[in-house]
PDB file of N, CA and C in Angstrom:
ATOM      1  N   UNK B 116      16.805   5.813  16.899  1.00 46.00           N
ATOM      2  CA  UNK B 116      16.195   6.263  15.667  1.00 46.00           C
ATOM      3  C   UNK B 116      15.532   5.057  14.915  1.00 46.00           C
ATOM      4  N   UNK B 117      16.072   3.957  14.996  1.00 50.00           N
ATOM      5  CA  UNK B 117      15.645   2.694  14.234  1.00 50.00           C
ATOM      6  C   UNK B 117      14.213   2.380  14.890  1.00 50.00           C
ATOM      7  N   UNK B 118      14.199   2.594  16.205  1.00 51.00           N
ATOM      8  CA  UNK B 118      12.803   2.262  16.852  1.00 51.00           C
ATOM      9  C   UNK B 118      11.730   3.210  16.351  1.00 51.00           C
ATOM     10  N   UNK B 119      12.077   4.490  16.017  1.00 51.00           N
ATOM     11  CA  UNK B 119      11.127   5.483  15.582  1.00 51.00           C
ATOM     12  C   UNK B 119      10.638   4.995  14.139  1.00 51.00           C
ATOM     13  N   UNK B 120      11.480   4.528  13.388  1.00 51.00           N
ATOM     14  CA  UNK B 120      11.192   4.209  12.031  1.00 51.00           C
ATOM     15  C   UNK B 120      10.195   3.065  12.036  1.00 51.00           C
ATOM     16  N   UNK B 121      10.374   2.041  12.979  1.00 55.00           N
ATOM     17  CA  UNK B 121       9.600   0.820  12.985  1.00 55.00           C
ATOM     18  C   UNK B 121       8.211   1.146  13.623  1.00 55.00           C
ATOM     19  N   UNK B 122       8.026   2.203  14.251  1.00 66.00           N
ATOM     20  CA  UNK B 122       6.784   2.520  14.990  1.00 66.00           C
ATOM     21  C   UNK B 122       5.860   3.335  14.011  1.00 66.00           C
ATOM     22  N   UNK B 123       6.398   3.959  13.023  1.00 70.00           N
ATOM     23  CA  UNK B 123       5.621   4.684  11.972  1.00 70.00           C
ATOM     24  C   UNK B 123       4.783   3.717  11.176  1.00 70.00           C
ATOM     25  N   UNK B 124       3.543   4.197  10.727  1.00 73.00           N
ATOM     26  CA  UNK B 124       2.714   3.260   9.967  1.00 73.00           C
ATOM     27  C   UNK B 124       3.393   3.034   8.637  1.00 73.00           C
ATOM     28  N   UNK B 125       3.188   1.868   8.086  1.00 82.00           N
ATOM     29  CA  UNK B 125       3.790   1.427   6.892  1.00 82.00           C
ATOM     30  C   UNK B 125       2.930   1.982   5.668  1.00 82.00           C
ATOM     31  N   UNK B 126       3.571   2.384   4.612  1.00 87.00           N
ATOM     32  CA  UNK B 126       2.887   2.898   3.431  1.00 87.00           C
ATOM     33  C   UNK B 126       3.510   2.217   2.254  1.00 87.00           C
ATOM     34  N   UNK B 127       2.610   1.810   1.385  1.00 87.00           N
ATOM     35  CA  UNK B 127       2.965   1.207   0.079  1.00 87.00           C
ATOM     36  C   UNK B 127       2.407   1.912  -1.059  1.00 87.00           C
ATOM     37  N   UNK B 128       3.168   2.173  -2.157  1.00 88.00           N
ATOM     38  CA  UNK B 128       2.765   2.851  -3.375  1.00 88.00           C
ATOM     39  C   UNK B 128       2.664   1.879  -4.454  1.00 88.00           C
ATOM     40  N   UNK B 129       1.620   1.878  -5.219  1.00 88.00           N
ATOM     41  CA  UNK B 129       1.441   0.959  -6.384  1.00 88.00           C
ATOM     42  C   UNK B 129       0.652   1.781  -7.391  1.00 88.00           C
ATOM     43  N   UNK B 130       0.279   1.191  -8.458  1.00 90.00           N
ATOM     44  CA  UNK B 130      -0.405   1.860  -9.619  1.00 90.00           C
ATOM     45  C   UNK B 130      -1.755   1.165  -9.799  1.00 90.00           C
ATOM     46  N   UNK B 131      -2.812   1.838 -10.178  1.00 92.00           N
ATOM     47  CA  UNK B 131      -4.071   1.345 -10.530  1.00 92.00           C
ATOM     48  C   UNK B 131      -4.112   1.001 -12.017  1.00 92.00           C
ATOM     49  N   UNK B 132      -4.046  -0.206 -12.404  1.00 90.00           N
ATOM     50  CA  UNK B 132      -4.134  -0.501 -13.950  1.00 90.00           C
ATOM     51  C   UNK B 132      -5.501  -1.037 -14.179  1.00 90.00           C
ATOM     52  N   UNK B 133      -6.175  -0.406 -15.196  1.00 87.00           N
ATOM     53  CA  UNK B 133      -7.424  -0.841 -15.674  1.00 87.00           C
ATOM     54  C   UNK B 133      -7.158  -1.971 -16.717  1.00 87.00           C
ATOM     55  N   UNK B 134      -7.736  -3.098 -16.549  1.00 88.00           N
ATOM     56  CA  UNK B 134      -7.521  -4.205 -17.493  1.00 88.00           C
ATOM     57  C   UNK B 134      -7.688  -3.742 -18.963  1.00 88.00           C
ATOM     58  N   UNK B 135      -6.860  -4.155 -19.805  1.00 88.00           N
ATOM     59  CA  UNK B 135      -6.889  -3.891 -21.243  1.00 88.00           C
ATOM     60  C   UNK B 135      -6.755  -2.237 -21.543  1.00 88.00           C
ATOM     61  N   UNK B 136      -6.262  -1.593 -20.612  1.00 85.00           N
ATOM     62  CA  UNK B 136      -6.124  -0.114 -20.813  1.00 85.00           C
ATOM     63  C   UNK B 136      -4.823   0.308 -20.110  1.00 85.00           C
ATOM     64  N   UNK B 137      -4.491   1.642 -20.151  1.00 88.00           N
ATOM     65  CA  UNK B 137      -3.311   2.058 -19.590  1.00 88.00           C
ATOM     66  C   UNK B 137      -3.555   2.200 -18.058  1.00 88.00           C
ATOM     67  N   UNK B 138      -2.340   2.696 -17.404  1.00 90.00           N
ATOM     68  CA  UNK B 138      -2.600   2.980 -15.950  1.00 90.00           C
ATOM     69  C   UNK B 138      -3.439   4.197 -15.700  1.00 90.00           C
ATOM     70  N   UNK B 139      -4.251   3.968 -14.595  1.00 93.00           N
ATOM     71  CA  UNK B 139      -5.203   5.060 -14.300  1.00 93.00           C
ATOM     72  C   UNK B 139      -4.584   6.098 -13.390  1.00 93.00           C
ATOM     73  N   UNK B 140      -3.976   5.605 -12.211  1.00 94.00           N
ATOM     74  CA  UNK B 140      -3.413   6.519 -11.301  1.00 94.00           C
ATOM     75  C   UNK B 140      -2.469   5.777 -10.255  1.00 94.00           C
ATOM     76  N   UNK B 141      -2.109   6.589  -9.306  1.00 95.00           N
ATOM     77  CA  UNK B 141      -1.269   6.037  -8.156  1.00 95.00           C
ATOM     78  C   UNK B 141      -2.172   5.683  -7.010  1.00 95.00           C
ATOM     79  N   UNK B 142      -1.858   4.607  -6.318  1.00 95.00           N
ATOM     80  CA  UNK B 142      -2.549   4.185  -5.174  1.00 95.00           C
ATOM     81  C   UNK B 142      -1.582   4.167  -4.033  1.00 95.00           C
ATOM     82  N   UNK B 143      -1.869   4.969  -2.908  1.00 94.00           N
ATOM     83  CA  UNK B 143      -0.965   4.953  -1.620  1.00 94.00           C
ATOM     84  C   UNK B 143      -1.747   4.126  -0.635  1.00 94.00           C
ATOM     85  N   UNK B 144      -1.214   3.007  -0.316  1.00 93.00           N
ATOM     86  CA  UNK B 144      -1.825   2.113   0.612  1.00 93.00           C
ATOM     87  C   UNK B 144      -1.228   2.286   2.029  1.00 93.00           C
ATOM     88  N   UNK B 145      -2.121   2.388   2.966  1.00 93.00           N
ATOM     89  CA  UNK B 145      -1.568   2.592   4.417  1.00 93.00           C
ATOM     90  C   UNK B 145      -2.075   1.311   5.206  1.00 93.00           C
ATOM     91  N   UNK B 146      -1.146   0.877   6.040  1.00 90.00           N
ATOM     92  CA  UNK B 146      -1.515  -0.328   6.822  1.00 90.00           C
ATOM     93  C   UNK B 146      -2.380   0.132   7.913  1.00 90.00           C
ATOM     94  N   UNK B 147      -3.523  -0.578   8.160  1.00 91.00           N
ATOM     95  CA  UNK B 147      -4.369  -0.266   9.186  1.00 91.00           C
ATOM     96  C   UNK B 147      -4.034  -1.072  10.530  1.00 91.00           C
ATOM     97  N   UNK B 148      -4.589  -0.807  11.564  1.00 90.00           N
ATOM     98  CA  UNK B 148      -4.369  -1.479  12.899  1.00 90.00           C
ATOM     99  C   UNK B 148      -4.664  -2.933  12.777  1.00 90.00           C
ATOM    100  N   UNK B 149      -5.555  -3.430  11.924  1.00 91.00           N
ATOM    101  CA  UNK B 149      -5.896  -4.836  11.874  1.00 91.00           C
ATOM    102  C   UNK B 149      -5.039  -5.612  10.928  1.00 91.00           C
ATOM    103  N   UNK B 150      -4.025  -4.938  10.307  1.00 88.00           N
ATOM    104  CA  UNK B 150      -3.002  -5.511   9.481  1.00 88.00           C
ATOM    105  C   UNK B 150      -3.329  -5.449   7.971  1.00 88.00           C
ATOM    106  N   UNK B 151      -4.681  -5.041   7.574  1.00 91.00           N
ATOM    107  CA  UNK B 151      -5.043  -4.840   6.240  1.00 91.00           C
ATOM    108  C   UNK B 151      -4.498  -3.461   5.721  1.00 91.00           C
ATOM    109  N   UNK B 152      -4.550  -3.394   4.448  1.00 93.00           N
ATOM    110  CA  UNK B 152      -4.071  -2.217   3.780  1.00 93.00           C
ATOM    111  C   UNK B 152      -5.207  -1.493   3.034  1.00 93.00           C
ATOM    112  N   UNK B 153      -5.310  -0.206   3.135  1.00 95.00           N
ATOM    113  CA  UNK B 153      -6.397   0.529   2.402  1.00 95.00           C
ATOM    114  C   UNK B 153      -5.842   1.818   1.721  1.00 95.00           C
ATOM    115  N   UNK B 154      -6.443   2.152   0.586  1.00 96.00           N
ATOM    116  CA  UNK B 154      -6.022   3.397  -0.109  1.00 96.00           C
ATOM    117  C   UNK B 154      -6.993   3.620  -1.233  1.00 96.00           C
ATOM    118  N   UNK B 155      -6.805   4.652  -2.031  1.00 96.00           N
ATOM    119  CA  UNK B 155      -7.600   4.895  -3.203  1.00 96.00           C
ATOM    120  C   UNK B 155      -6.884   5.467  -4.346  1.00 96.00           C
ATOM    121  N   UNK B 156      -7.271   5.261  -5.564  1.00 95.00           N
ATOM    122  CA  UNK B 156      -6.575   5.726  -6.729  1.00 95.00           C
ATOM    123  C   UNK B 156      -6.546   7.228  -6.771  1.00 95.00           C
ATOM    124  N   UNK B 157      -5.485   7.854  -7.164  1.00 96.00           N
ATOM    125  CA  UNK B 157      -5.339   9.306  -7.083  1.00 96.00           C
ATOM    126  C   UNK B 157      -6.118   9.974  -8.212  1.00 96.00           C
ATOM    127  N   UNK B 158      -6.416   9.261  -9.321  1.00 95.00           N
ATOM    128  CA  UNK B 158      -7.110   9.712 -10.362  1.00 95.00           C
ATOM    129  C   UNK B 158      -8.608   9.548 -10.387  1.00 95.00           C
ATOM    130  N   UNK B 159      -9.044   8.306 -10.228  1.00 94.00           N
ATOM    131  CA  UNK B 159     -10.532   7.965 -10.320  1.00 94.00           C
ATOM    132  C   UNK B 159     -11.109   7.895  -8.907  1.00 94.00           C
ATOM    133  N   UNK B 160     -10.289   7.693  -7.859  1.00 95.00           N
ATOM    134  CA  UNK B 160     -10.841   7.622  -6.482  1.00 95.00           C
ATOM    135  C   UNK B 160     -11.294   6.260  -6.177  1.00 95.00           C
ATOM    136  N   UNK B 161     -11.094   5.229  -6.975  1.00 94.00           N
ATOM    137  CA  UNK B 161     -11.551   3.848  -6.715  1.00 94.00           C
ATOM    138  C   UNK B 161     -10.841   3.425  -5.386  1.00 94.00           C
ATOM    139  N   UNK B 162     -11.629   2.715  -4.456  1.00 96.00           N
ATOM    140  CA  UNK B 162     -11.099   2.344  -3.162  1.00 96.00           C
ATOM    141  C   UNK B 162     -10.429   0.996  -3.394  1.00 96.00           C
ATOM    142  N   UNK B 163      -9.343   0.754  -2.620  1.00 93.00           N
ATOM    143  CA  UNK B 163      -8.571  -0.412  -2.667  1.00 93.00           C
ATOM    144  C   UNK B 163      -8.367  -0.954  -1.258  1.00 93.00           C
ATOM    145  N   UNK B 164      -8.409  -2.337  -1.096  1.00 92.00           N
ATOM    146  CA  UNK B 164      -8.148  -2.911   0.135  1.00 92.00           C
ATOM    147  C   UNK B 164      -7.420  -4.245  -0.049  1.00 92.00           C
ATOM    148  N   UNK B 165      -6.349  -4.518   0.705  1.00 88.00           N
ATOM    149  CA  UNK B 165      -5.648  -5.706   0.664  1.00 88.00           C
ATOM    150  C   UNK B 165      -5.755  -6.259   2.193  1.00 88.00           C
ATOM    151  N   UNK B 166      -6.191  -7.460   2.193  1.00 91.00           N
ATOM    152  CA  UNK B 166      -6.367  -8.141   3.475  1.00 91.00           C
ATOM    153  C   UNK B 166      -5.065  -8.298   4.104  1.00 91.00           C
ATOM    154  N   UNK B 167      -4.828  -8.581   5.327  1.00 89.00           N
ATOM    155  CA  UNK B 167      -3.526  -8.875   5.934  1.00 89.00           C
ATOM    156  C   UNK B 167      -2.846  -9.973   5.251  1.00 89.00           C
ATOM    157  N   UNK B 168      -1.681  -9.697   4.834  1.00 85.00           N
ATOM    158  CA  UNK B 168      -0.912 -10.697   4.063  1.00 85.00           C
ATOM    159  C   UNK B 168       0.599 -10.617   4.384  1.00 85.00           C
ATOM    160  N   UNK B 169       1.070 -11.596   5.199  1.00 86.00           N
ATOM    161  CA  UNK B 169       2.506 -11.549   5.610  1.00 86.00           C
ATOM    162  C   UNK B 169       3.529 -11.445   4.421  1.00 86.00           C
ATOM    163  N   UNK B 170       3.236 -12.071   3.355  1.00 88.00           N
ATOM    164  CA  UNK B 170       4.264 -11.846   2.176  1.00 88.00           C
ATOM    165  C   UNK B 170       4.151 -10.516   1.637  1.00 88.00           C
ATOM    166  N   UNK B 171       2.985  -9.773   1.606  1.00 84.00           N
ATOM    167  CA  UNK B 171       2.959  -8.451   1.135  1.00 84.00           C
ATOM    168  C   UNK B 171       3.738  -7.523   2.118  1.00 84.00           C
ATOM    169  N   UNK B 172       3.489  -7.682   3.307  1.00 85.00           N
ATOM    170  CA  UNK B 172       4.211  -6.943   4.414  1.00 85.00           C
ATOM    171  C   UNK B 172       5.629  -7.125   4.364  1.00 85.00           C
ATOM    172  N   UNK B 173       6.126  -8.384   4.167  1.00 86.00           N
ATOM    173  CA  UNK B 173       7.549  -8.603   3.967  1.00 86.00           C
ATOM    174  C   UNK B 173       8.234  -7.963   2.970  1.00 86.00           C
ATOM    175  N   UNK B 174       7.585  -7.914   1.728  1.00 84.00           N
ATOM    176  CA  UNK B 174       8.089  -7.133   0.607  1.00 84.00           C
ATOM    177  C   UNK B 174       8.203  -5.635   0.822  1.00 84.00           C
ATOM    178  N   UNK B 175       7.105  -5.089   1.597  1.00 81.00           N
ATOM    179  CA  UNK B 175       7.164  -3.622   2.005  1.00 81.00           C
ATOM    180  C   UNK B 175       8.448  -3.378   2.890  1.00 81.00           C
ATOM    181  N   UNK B 176       8.561  -4.196   3.813  1.00 82.00           N
ATOM    182  CA  UNK B 176       9.639  -4.042   4.858  1.00 82.00           C
ATOM    183  C   UNK B 176      11.039  -4.238   4.157  1.00 82.00           C
ATOM    184  N   UNK B 177      11.171  -5.071   3.193  1.00 84.00           N
ATOM    185  CA  UNK B 177      12.366  -5.319   2.411  1.00 84.00           C
ATOM    186  C   UNK B 177      12.704  -4.071   1.614  1.00 84.00           C
ATOM    187  N   UNK B 178      11.763  -3.412   1.033  1.00 77.00           N
ATOM    188  CA  UNK B 178      11.933  -2.195   0.354  1.00 77.00           C
ATOM    189  C   UNK B 178      12.294  -0.986   1.198  1.00 77.00           C
ATOM    190  N   UNK B 179      11.758  -0.998   2.374  1.00 72.00           N
ATOM    191  CA  UNK B 179      11.886   0.067   3.276  1.00 72.00           C
ATOM    192  C   UNK B 179      13.323   0.111   3.858  1.00 72.00           C
ATOM    193  N   UNK B 180      13.878  -1.139   4.086  1.00 62.00           N
ATOM    194  CA  UNK B 180      15.287  -1.133   4.658  1.00 62.00           C
ATOM    195  C   UNK B 180      16.222  -0.956   3.452  1.00 62.00           C
TER     196      UNK B 180
END
């Protein structure tokens, strides 16, 4: 069962905060095959991309376990 969990795509959830304003919406980031993360804001639809980042991935894995 642990192997099944590790083979599923990683997902990270964060918020889209507009500078000097309140939060806009929720962003669900999915890890792509190249190691980058992509998603979009649930409210405004703005696209988000995070390049491959070992520290970001380590934080996601720590929260997952």
